[in-house]
Short mmCIF file of C-alpha atoms and ligand atoms in Angstrom, two decimals:
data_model
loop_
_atom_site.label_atom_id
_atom_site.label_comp_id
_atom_site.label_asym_id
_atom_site.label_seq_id
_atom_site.Cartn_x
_atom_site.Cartn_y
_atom_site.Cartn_z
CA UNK A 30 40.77 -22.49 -97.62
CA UNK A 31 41.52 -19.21 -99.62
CA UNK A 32 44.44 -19.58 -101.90
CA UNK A 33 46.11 -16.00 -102.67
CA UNK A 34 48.00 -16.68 -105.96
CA UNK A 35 48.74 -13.37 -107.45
CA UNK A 36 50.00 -9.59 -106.51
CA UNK A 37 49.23 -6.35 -107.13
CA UNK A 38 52.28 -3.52 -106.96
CA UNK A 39 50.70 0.05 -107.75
CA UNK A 40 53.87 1.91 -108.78
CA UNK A 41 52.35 4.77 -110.99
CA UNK A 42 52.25 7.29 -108.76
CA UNK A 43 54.07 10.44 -109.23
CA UNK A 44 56.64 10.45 -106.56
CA UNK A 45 55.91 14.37 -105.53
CA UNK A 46 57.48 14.07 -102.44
CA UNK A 47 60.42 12.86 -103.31
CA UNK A 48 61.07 15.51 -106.32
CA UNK A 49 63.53 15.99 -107.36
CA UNK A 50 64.90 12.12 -106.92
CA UNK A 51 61.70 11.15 -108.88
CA UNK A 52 61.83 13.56 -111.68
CA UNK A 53 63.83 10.55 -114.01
CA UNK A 54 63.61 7.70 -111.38
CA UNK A 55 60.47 6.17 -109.88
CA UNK A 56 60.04 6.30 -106.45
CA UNK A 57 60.11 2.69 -106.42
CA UNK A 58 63.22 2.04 -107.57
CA UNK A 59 64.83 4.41 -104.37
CA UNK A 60 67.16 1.75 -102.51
CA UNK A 61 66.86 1.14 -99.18
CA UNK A 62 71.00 -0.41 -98.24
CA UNK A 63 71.16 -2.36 -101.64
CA UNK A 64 67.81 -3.36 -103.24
CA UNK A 65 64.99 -0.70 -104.63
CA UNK A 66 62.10 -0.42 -102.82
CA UNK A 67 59.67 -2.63 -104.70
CA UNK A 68 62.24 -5.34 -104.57
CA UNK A 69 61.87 -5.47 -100.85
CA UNK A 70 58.35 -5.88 -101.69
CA UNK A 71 58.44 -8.51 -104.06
CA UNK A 72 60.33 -10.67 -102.06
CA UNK A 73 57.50 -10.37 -99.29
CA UNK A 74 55.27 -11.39 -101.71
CA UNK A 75 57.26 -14.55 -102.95
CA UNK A 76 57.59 -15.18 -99.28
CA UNK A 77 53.59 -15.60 -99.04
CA UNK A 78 53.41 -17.97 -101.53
CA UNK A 79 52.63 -15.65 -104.30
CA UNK A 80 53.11 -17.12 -107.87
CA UNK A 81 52.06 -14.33 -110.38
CA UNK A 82 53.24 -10.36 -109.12
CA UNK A 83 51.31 -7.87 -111.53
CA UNK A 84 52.60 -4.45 -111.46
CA UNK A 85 50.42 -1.23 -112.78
CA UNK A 86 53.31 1.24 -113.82
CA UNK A 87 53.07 4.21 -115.83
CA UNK A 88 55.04 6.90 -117.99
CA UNK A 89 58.75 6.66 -117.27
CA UNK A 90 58.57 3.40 -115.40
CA UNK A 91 59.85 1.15 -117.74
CA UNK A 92 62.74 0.92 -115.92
CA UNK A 93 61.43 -1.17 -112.96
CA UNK A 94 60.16 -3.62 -116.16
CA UNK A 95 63.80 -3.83 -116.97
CA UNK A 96 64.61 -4.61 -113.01
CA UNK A 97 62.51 -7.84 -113.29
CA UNK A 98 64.63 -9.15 -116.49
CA UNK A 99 67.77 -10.55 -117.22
CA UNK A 100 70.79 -8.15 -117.66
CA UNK A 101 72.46 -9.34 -120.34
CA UNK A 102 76.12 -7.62 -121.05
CA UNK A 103 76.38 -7.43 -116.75
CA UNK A 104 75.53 -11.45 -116.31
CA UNK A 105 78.14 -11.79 -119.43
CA UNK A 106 81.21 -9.21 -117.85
CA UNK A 107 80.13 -10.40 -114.05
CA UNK A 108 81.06 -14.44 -115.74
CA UNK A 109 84.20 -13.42 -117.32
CA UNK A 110 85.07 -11.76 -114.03
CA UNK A 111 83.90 -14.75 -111.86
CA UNK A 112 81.65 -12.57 -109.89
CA UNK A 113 79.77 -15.46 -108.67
CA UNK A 114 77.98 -13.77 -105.60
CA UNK A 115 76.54 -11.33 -107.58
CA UNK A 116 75.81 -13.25 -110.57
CA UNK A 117 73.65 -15.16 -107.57
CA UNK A 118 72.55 -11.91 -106.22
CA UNK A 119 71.04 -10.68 -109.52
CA UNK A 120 69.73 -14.41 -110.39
CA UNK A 121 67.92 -14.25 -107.06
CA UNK A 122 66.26 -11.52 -107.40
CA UNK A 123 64.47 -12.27 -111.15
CA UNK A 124 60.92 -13.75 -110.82
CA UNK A 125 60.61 -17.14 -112.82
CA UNK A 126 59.64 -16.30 -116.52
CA UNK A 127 56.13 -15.71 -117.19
CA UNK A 128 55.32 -14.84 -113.62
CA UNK A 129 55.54 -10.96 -114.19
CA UNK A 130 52.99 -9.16 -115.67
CA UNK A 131 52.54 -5.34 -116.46
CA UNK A 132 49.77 -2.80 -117.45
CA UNK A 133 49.70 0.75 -117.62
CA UNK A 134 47.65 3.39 -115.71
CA UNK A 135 47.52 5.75 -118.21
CA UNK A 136 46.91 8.54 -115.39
CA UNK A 137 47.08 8.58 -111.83
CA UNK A 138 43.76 9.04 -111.10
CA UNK A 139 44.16 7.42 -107.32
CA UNK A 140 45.19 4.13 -105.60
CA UNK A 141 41.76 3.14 -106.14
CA UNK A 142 41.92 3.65 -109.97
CA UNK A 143 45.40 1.65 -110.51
CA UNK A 144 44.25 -1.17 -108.51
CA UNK A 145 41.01 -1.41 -111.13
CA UNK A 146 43.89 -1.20 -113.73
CA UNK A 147 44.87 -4.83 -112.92
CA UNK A 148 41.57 -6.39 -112.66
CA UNK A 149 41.71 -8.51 -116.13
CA UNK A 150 45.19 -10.11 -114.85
CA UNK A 151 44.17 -10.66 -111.85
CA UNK A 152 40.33 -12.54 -112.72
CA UNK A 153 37.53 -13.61 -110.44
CA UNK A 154 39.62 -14.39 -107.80
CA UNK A 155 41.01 -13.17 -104.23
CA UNK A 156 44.65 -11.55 -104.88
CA UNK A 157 47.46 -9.24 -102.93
CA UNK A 158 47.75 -5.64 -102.85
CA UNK A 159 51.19 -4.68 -101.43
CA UNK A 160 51.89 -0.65 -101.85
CA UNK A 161 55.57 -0.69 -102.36
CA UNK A 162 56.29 2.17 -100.50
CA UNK A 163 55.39 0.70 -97.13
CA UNK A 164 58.58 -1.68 -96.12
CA UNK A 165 57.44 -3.84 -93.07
CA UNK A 166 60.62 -5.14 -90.96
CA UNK A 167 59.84 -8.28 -89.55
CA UNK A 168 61.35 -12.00 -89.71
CA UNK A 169 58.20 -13.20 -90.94
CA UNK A 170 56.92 -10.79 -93.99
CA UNK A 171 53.72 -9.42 -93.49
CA UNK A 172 51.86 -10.46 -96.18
CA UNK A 173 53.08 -14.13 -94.91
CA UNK A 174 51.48 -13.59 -91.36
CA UNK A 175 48.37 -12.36 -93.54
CA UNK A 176 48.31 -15.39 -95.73
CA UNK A 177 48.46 -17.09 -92.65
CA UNK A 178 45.72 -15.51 -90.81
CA UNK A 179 43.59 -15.68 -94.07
CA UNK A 180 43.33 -19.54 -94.15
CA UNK A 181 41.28 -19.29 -90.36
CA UNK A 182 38.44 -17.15 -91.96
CA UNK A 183 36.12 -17.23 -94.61
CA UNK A 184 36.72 -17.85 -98.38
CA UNK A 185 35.29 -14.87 -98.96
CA UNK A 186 36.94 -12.49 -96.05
CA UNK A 187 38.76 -9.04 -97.30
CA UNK A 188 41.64 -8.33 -94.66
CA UNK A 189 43.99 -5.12 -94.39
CA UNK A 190 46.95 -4.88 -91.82
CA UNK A 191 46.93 -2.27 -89.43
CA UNK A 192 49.34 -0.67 -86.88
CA UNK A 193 49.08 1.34 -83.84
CA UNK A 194 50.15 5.06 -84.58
CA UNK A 195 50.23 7.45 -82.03
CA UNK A 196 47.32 10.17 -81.74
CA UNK A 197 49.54 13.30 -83.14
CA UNK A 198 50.13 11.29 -86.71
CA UNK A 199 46.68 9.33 -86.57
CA UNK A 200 45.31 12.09 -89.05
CA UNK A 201 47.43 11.01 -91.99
CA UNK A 202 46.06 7.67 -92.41
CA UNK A 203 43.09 5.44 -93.14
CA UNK A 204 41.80 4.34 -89.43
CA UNK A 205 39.82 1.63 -88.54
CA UNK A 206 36.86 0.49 -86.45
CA UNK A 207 37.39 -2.32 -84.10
CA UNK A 208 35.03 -4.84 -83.49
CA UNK A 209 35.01 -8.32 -82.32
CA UNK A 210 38.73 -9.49 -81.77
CA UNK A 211 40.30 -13.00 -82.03
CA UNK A 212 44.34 -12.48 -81.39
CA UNK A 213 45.71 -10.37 -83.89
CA UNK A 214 42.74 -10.18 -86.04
CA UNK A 215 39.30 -8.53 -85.33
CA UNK A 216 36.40 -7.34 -87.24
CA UNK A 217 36.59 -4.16 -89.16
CA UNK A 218 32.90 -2.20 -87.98
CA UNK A 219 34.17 1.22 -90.05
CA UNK A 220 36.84 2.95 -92.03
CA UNK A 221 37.50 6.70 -92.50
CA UNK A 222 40.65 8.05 -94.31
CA UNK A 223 42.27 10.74 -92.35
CA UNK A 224 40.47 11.66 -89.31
CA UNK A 225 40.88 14.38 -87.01
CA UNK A 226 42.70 12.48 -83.84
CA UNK A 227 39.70 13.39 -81.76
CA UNK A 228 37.21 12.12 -84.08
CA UNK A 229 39.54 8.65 -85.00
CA UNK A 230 37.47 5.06 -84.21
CA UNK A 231 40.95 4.30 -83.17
CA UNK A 232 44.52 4.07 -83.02
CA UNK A 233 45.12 1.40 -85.71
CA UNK A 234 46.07 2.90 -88.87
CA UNK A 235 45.62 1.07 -92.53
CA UNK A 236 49.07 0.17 -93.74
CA UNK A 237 49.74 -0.70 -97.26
CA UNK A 238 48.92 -4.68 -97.07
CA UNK A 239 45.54 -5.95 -98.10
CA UNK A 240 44.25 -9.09 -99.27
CA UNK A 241 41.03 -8.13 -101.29
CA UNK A 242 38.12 -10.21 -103.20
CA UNK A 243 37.35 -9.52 -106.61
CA UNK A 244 34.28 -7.79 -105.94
CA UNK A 245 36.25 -4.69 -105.33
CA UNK A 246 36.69 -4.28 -108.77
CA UNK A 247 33.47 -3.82 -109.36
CA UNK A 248 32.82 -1.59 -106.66
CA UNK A 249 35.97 0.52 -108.06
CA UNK A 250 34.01 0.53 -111.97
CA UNK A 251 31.86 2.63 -110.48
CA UNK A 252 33.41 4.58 -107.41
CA UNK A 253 33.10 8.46 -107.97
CA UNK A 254 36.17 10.45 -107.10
CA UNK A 255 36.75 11.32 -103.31
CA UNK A 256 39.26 13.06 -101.46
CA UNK A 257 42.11 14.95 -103.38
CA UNK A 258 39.92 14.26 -106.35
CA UNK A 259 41.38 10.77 -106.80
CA UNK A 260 39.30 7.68 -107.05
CA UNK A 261 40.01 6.17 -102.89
CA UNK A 262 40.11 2.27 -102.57
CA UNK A 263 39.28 3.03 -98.91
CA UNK A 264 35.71 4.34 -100.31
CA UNK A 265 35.18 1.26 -102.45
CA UNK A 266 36.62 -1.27 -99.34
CA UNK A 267 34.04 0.51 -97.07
CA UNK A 268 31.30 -0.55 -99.68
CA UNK A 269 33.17 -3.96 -100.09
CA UNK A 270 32.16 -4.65 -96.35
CA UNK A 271 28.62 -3.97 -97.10
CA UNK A 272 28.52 -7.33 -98.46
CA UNK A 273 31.66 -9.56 -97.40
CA UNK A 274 33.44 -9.84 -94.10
CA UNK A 275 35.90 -7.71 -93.53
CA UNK A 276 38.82 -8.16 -91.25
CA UNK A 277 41.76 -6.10 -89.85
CA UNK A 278 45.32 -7.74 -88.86
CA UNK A 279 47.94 -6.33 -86.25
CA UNK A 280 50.78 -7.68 -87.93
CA UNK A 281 54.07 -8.32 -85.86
CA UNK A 282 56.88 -6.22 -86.97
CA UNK A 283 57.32 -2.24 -87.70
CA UNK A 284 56.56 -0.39 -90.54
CA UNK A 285 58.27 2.41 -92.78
CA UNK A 286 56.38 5.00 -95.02
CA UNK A 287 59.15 5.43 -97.18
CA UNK A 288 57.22 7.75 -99.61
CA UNK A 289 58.32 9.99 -96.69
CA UNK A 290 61.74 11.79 -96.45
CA UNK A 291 62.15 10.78 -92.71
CA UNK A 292 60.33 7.63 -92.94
CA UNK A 293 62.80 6.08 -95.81
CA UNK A 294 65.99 7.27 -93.87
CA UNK A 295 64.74 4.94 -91.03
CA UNK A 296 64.18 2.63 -93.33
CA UNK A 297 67.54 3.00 -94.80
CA UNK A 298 68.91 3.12 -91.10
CA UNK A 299 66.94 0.04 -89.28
CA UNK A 300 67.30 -2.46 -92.23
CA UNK A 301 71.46 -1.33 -92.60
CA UNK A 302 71.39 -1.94 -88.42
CA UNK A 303 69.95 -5.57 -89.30
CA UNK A 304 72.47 -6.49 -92.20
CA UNK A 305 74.72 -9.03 -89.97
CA UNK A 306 77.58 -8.09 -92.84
CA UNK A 307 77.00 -4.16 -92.10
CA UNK A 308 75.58 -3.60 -88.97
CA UNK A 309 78.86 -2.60 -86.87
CA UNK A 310 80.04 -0.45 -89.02
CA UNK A 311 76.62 1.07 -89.31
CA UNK A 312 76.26 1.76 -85.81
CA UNK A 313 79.66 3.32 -85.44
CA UNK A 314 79.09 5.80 -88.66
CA UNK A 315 75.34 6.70 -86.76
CA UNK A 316 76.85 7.09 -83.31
CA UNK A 317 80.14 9.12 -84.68
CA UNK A 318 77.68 11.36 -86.87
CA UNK A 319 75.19 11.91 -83.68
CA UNK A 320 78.42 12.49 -81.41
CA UNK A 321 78.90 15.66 -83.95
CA UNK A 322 75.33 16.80 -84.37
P1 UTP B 406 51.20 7.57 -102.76
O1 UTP B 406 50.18 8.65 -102.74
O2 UTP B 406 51.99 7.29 -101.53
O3 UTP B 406 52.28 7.80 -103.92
O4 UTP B 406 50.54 6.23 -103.29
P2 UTP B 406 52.57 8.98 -104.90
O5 UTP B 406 51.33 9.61 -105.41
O6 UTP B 406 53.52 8.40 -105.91
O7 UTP B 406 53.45 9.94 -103.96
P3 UTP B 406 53.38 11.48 -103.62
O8 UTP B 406 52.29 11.61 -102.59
O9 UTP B 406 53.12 12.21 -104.90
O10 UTP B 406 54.75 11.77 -103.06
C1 UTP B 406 50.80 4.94 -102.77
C2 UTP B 406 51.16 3.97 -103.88
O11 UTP B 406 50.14 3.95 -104.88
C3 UTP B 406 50.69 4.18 -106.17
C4 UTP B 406 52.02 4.89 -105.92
O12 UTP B 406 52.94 4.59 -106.97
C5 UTP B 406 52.47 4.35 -104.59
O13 UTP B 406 53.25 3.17 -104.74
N1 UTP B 406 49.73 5.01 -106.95
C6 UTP B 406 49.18 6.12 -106.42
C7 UTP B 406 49.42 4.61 -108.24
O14 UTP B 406 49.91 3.58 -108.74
N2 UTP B 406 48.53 5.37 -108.96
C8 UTP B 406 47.97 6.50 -108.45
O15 UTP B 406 47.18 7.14 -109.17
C9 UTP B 406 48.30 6.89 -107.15
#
């Protein structure tokens, strides 16, 4: 049985598409309705069991480090004011002491490079990688239906989620090769970051959940830089499936790129639309602002 006890969150990228929001604030800490992005995402982890959530930040980050801790002077004025809903809000949303870890990429050299970053927290043993700016929307997180999945193959299987994306955006993503299929998961037979649609193995698209062995960090110790000059984990999970088995998982539910202008406004729009305290009055601000467009 393979036992996924700790998380990865790369959040040391530079934001560039979301300048200038992200000149003072990470990109991580955007909200989508009330809670920053990597919240979202830490609560899907916490969801799959996870016990220890390890975040690589970098310059001008500190700030998500503060997220994770206590507030002091609000708790205190929130008490006096008998704020009790958000006192639990706030309490909620802290992971227990000791279960937070952080470590610095000193420069964004690639996904590939901060995921190295955390390889002495995480050990010699299979762990999470959840990129915060992917929000999945389903009842069941994600990285839960992964977890799940995970305990039917072997200890030593890597697995990455995938989603069908249509053939005019299938060129802005990692695609996969499909091989032999059981339900929702199926063995990975390639990987290639970004094809031309004509050229794709497929229509199923890598999509920012992973649950990875601890060989990848060596593979990553010595992976050359690829595309964009950044050191790719897609080249060192290719080389990873030299050796293990290597599995992709349609998960059930939809996903948002919310490093994406128009991909966090959905966001923002489908997860307001599925607030049971917000959702009417959502829908009658969209409709009213369509009725004028
Ligand atoms: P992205 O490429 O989507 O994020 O990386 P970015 O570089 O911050 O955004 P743009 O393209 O400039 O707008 C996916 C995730 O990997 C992290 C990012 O923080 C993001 O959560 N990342 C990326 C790192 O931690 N380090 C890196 O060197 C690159």
């Amino acid at each position: 049985m393979m036992r996924i006890r700790k998380a990865i969150f790369p959040v040391a990228g530079l934001g560039t598409r979301f300048l200038p929001a992200t000149k003072a604030i990470p990109k991580e800490m955007l909200p989508v309705v009330d809670r920053p992005l990597i919240q979202h995402v830490v609560d899907e982890a916490r969801e799959a069991g996870i016990e220890h959530f390890i975040f690589v930040t970098g310059r001008n980050k500190s700030v998500i480090e503060d997220h994770f801790d206590r507030q002091f002077e609000l708790e205190v004025t929130l008490n006096e004011r008998g704020k009790k809903a958000e006192l639990a809000l706030l309490s909620d949303a802290l992971p227990a002491a000791g279960t937070a870890s952080f470590t610095r990429q000193q420069s964004p050299l690639g996904l590939g490079h901060a995921v190295w970053c955390a390889r002495e927290l995480v050990g010699r043993e299979p762990f999470a990688l959840l990129l915060p700016d992917v929000l999945v929307q389903h009842e069941r997180g994600c990285l839960a239906q992964m977890v799940d999945a995970a305990q039917q193959l072997e200890a030593n299987a890597n697995i990455v989620a995938v989603e069908k994306v249509p053939p005019e955006r299938i060129s802005s993503y990692g695609v996969v090769g499909v091989g032999q299929r059981t339900g929702q998961l199926f063995r990975i037979t390639g990987m290639v970051e970004k094809p031309k649609a004509s050229e794709a193995p497929s229509d199923l698209a890598i999509t920012g959940r992973y649950i990875l062995q601890p060989r990848i960090f060596d593979l990553l110790a010595h992976q050359a830089a690829g595309a964009g000059g950044e050191i790719q984990l897609t080249d060192a999970m290719l080389a990873l499936a030299r050796h293990e088995p290597f599995y992709g998982y349609e998960f059930q539910g939809r996903s948002f790129d919310c490093g994406s202008k128009i991909g966090f406004l959905a966001a923002n729009v489908a997860y307001a639309l599925a607030r049971p305290d917000m959702a009417r009055e959502a829908r009658a601000t969209i409709e009213a602002l369509l009725g004028e467009a």
